[in-house]
C-alpha positions as semicolon CSV with decimal commas, in nm:
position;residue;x (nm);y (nm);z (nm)
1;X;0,000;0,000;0,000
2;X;0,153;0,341;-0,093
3;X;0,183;0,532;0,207
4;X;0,250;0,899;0,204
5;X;0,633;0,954;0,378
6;X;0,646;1,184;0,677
7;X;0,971;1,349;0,896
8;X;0,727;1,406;1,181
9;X;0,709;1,420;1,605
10;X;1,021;1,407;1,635
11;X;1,134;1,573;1,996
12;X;1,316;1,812;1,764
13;X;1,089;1,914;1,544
14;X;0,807;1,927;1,834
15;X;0,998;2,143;2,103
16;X;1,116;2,382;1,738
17;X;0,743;2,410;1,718
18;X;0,624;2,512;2,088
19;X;0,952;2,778;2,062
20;X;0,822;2,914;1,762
21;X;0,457;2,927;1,859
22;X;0,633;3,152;2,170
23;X;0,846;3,354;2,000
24;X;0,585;3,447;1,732
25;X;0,922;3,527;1,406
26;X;0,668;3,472;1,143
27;X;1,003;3,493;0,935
28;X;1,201;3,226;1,107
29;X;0,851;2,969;1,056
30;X;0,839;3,087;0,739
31;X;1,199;3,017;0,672
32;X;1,151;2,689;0,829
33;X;0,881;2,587;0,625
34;X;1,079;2,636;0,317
35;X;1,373;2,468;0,414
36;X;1,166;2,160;0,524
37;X;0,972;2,181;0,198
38;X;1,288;2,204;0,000
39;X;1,436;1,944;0,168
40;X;1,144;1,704;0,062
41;X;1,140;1,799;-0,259
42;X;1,406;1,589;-0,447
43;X;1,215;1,271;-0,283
44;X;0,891;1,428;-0,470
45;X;1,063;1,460;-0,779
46;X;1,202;1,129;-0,792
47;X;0,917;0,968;-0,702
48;X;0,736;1,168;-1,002
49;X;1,002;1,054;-1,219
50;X;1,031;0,684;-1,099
51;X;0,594;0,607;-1,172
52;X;0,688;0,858;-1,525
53;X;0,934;0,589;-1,627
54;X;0,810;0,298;-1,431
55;X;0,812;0,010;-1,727
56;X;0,475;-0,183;-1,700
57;X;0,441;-0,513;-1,949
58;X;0,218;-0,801;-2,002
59;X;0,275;-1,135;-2,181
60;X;0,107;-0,988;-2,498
61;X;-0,151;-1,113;-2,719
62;X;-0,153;-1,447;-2,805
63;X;-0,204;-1,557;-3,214
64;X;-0,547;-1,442;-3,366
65;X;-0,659;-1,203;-3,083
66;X;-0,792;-0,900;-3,137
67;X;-0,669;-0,572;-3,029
68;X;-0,635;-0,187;-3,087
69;X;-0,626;0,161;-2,966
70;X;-0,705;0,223;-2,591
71;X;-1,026;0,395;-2,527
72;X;-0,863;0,616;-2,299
73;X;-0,624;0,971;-2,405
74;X;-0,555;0,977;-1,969
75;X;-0,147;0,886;-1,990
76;X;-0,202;0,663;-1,664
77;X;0,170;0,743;-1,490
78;X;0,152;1,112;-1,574
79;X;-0,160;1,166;-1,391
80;X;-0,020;0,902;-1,097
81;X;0,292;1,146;-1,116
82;X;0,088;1,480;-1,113
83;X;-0,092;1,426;-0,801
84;X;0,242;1,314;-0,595
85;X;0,231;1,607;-0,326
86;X;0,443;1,789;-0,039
87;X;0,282;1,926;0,269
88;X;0,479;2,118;0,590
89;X;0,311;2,163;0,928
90;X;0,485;2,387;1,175
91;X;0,216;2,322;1,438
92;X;0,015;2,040;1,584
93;X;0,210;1,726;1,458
94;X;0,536;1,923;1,271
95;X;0,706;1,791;0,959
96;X;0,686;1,733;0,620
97;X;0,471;1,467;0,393
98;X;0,506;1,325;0,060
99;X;0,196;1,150;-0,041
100;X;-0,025;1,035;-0,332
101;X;-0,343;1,297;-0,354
102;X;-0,568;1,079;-0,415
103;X;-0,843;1,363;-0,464
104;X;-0,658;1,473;-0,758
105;X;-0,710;1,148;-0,938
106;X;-1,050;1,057;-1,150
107;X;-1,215;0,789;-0,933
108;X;-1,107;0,499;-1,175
109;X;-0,762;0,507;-1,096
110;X;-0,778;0,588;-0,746
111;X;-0,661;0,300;-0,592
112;X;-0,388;0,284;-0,886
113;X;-0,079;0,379;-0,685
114;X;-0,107;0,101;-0,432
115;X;-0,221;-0,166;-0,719
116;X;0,083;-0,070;-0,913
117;X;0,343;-0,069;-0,620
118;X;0,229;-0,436;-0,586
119;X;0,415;-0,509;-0,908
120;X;0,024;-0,701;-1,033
121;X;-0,165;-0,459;-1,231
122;X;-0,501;-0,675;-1,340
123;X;-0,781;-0,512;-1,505
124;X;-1,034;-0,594;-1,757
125;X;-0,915;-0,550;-2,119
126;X;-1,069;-0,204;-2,304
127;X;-1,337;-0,213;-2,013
128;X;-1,473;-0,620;-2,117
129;X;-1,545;-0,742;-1,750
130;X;-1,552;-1,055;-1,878
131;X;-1,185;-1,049;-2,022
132;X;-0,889;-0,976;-1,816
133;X;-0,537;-0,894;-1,832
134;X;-0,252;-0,898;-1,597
135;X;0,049;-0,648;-1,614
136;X;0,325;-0,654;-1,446
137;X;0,562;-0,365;-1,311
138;X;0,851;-0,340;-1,081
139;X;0,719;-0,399;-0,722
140;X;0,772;-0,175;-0,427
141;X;0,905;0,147;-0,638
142;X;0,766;0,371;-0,380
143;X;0,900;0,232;-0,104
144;X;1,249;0,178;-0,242
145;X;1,245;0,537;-0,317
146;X;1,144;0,669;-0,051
147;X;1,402;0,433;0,144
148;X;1,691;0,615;-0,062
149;X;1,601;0,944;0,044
150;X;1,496;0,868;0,405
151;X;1,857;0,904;0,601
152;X;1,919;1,279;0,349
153;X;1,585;1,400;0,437
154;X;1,625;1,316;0,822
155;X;2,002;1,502;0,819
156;X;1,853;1,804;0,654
157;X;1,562;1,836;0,866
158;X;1,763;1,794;1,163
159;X;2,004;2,085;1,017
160;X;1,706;2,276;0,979
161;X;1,593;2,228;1,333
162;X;1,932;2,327;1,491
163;X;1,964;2,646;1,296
164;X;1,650;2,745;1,365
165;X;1,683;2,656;1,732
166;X;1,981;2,866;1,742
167;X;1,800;3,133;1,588
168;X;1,585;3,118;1,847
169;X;1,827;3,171;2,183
């Protein structure tokens, strides 16, 4: 299931947020926020780039079958890709969260993301019920990703918290 990454509740990141609420430098939150975003940020784009290039095959048709054109323009991975977001909290539960919005998908492919980091993509061929095909991708490419990124994003947050902290004093 394609979970949405978060750098949150730390101690850090919690006592940076009670400071700030204090102190009231809507610069230094603001700062913070960007940092935090902009540390998050190369995981988002290589996420978007990993489902943009993510190779997805099937066994093919076997002699005789019929085929053609898919009845749908929508470039599936694109719009996966395009609703990949980043959010920042400064308050309540602080951090940063990479996550599939799944609002910003049409209702068909909702439940895409987690079907194809399964690695078994089965659906019904050109919209037949009765017919189906499976497809086959590389499994786990969202977790794997976001693995690769975890231990940069945690040092950069954590650089972001002590500058800000010192800031603060």
């Amino acid at each position: 299931m394609v979970q949405g990454f978060r750098i949150t509740g730390t101690g850090q990141l919690l006592e940076l947020a009670a400071r700030l609420r204090r102190a009231g430098h809507e610069n230094i939150r603001q700062s913070y926020t960007r940092r935090i975003r902009r540390a998050a940020e190369p995981l988002q784009r290589d996420l978007q780039d990993k489902i943009r290039h993510l190779e997805i095959s099937s066994p093919g048709r076997g002699g005789g079958k019929r085929g053609g054109a898919s009845p749908t323009t929508r470039p599936l991975r694109a719009t996966i890709a395009d609703a990949i977001r980043i959010s920042v909290r400064t308050t309540g539960n602080p951090g940063a969260r990479v996550w599939v919005d799944k609002g910003r998908l049409p209702p068909d492919l909702r439940r895409m993301p987690d079907v194809i980091n399964s690695g078994r993509i089965r659906h019904p061929v050109f919209g037949n019920r009765r017919r189906w095909a499976t497809q086959t991708a590389t499994p786990l490419w969202w977790d794997r990703t976001i693995r690769a990124h975890t231990d940069r994003i945690t040092r950069e947050v954590s650089r972001v918290a002590d500058d800000v902290r010192r800031r603060l004093e």
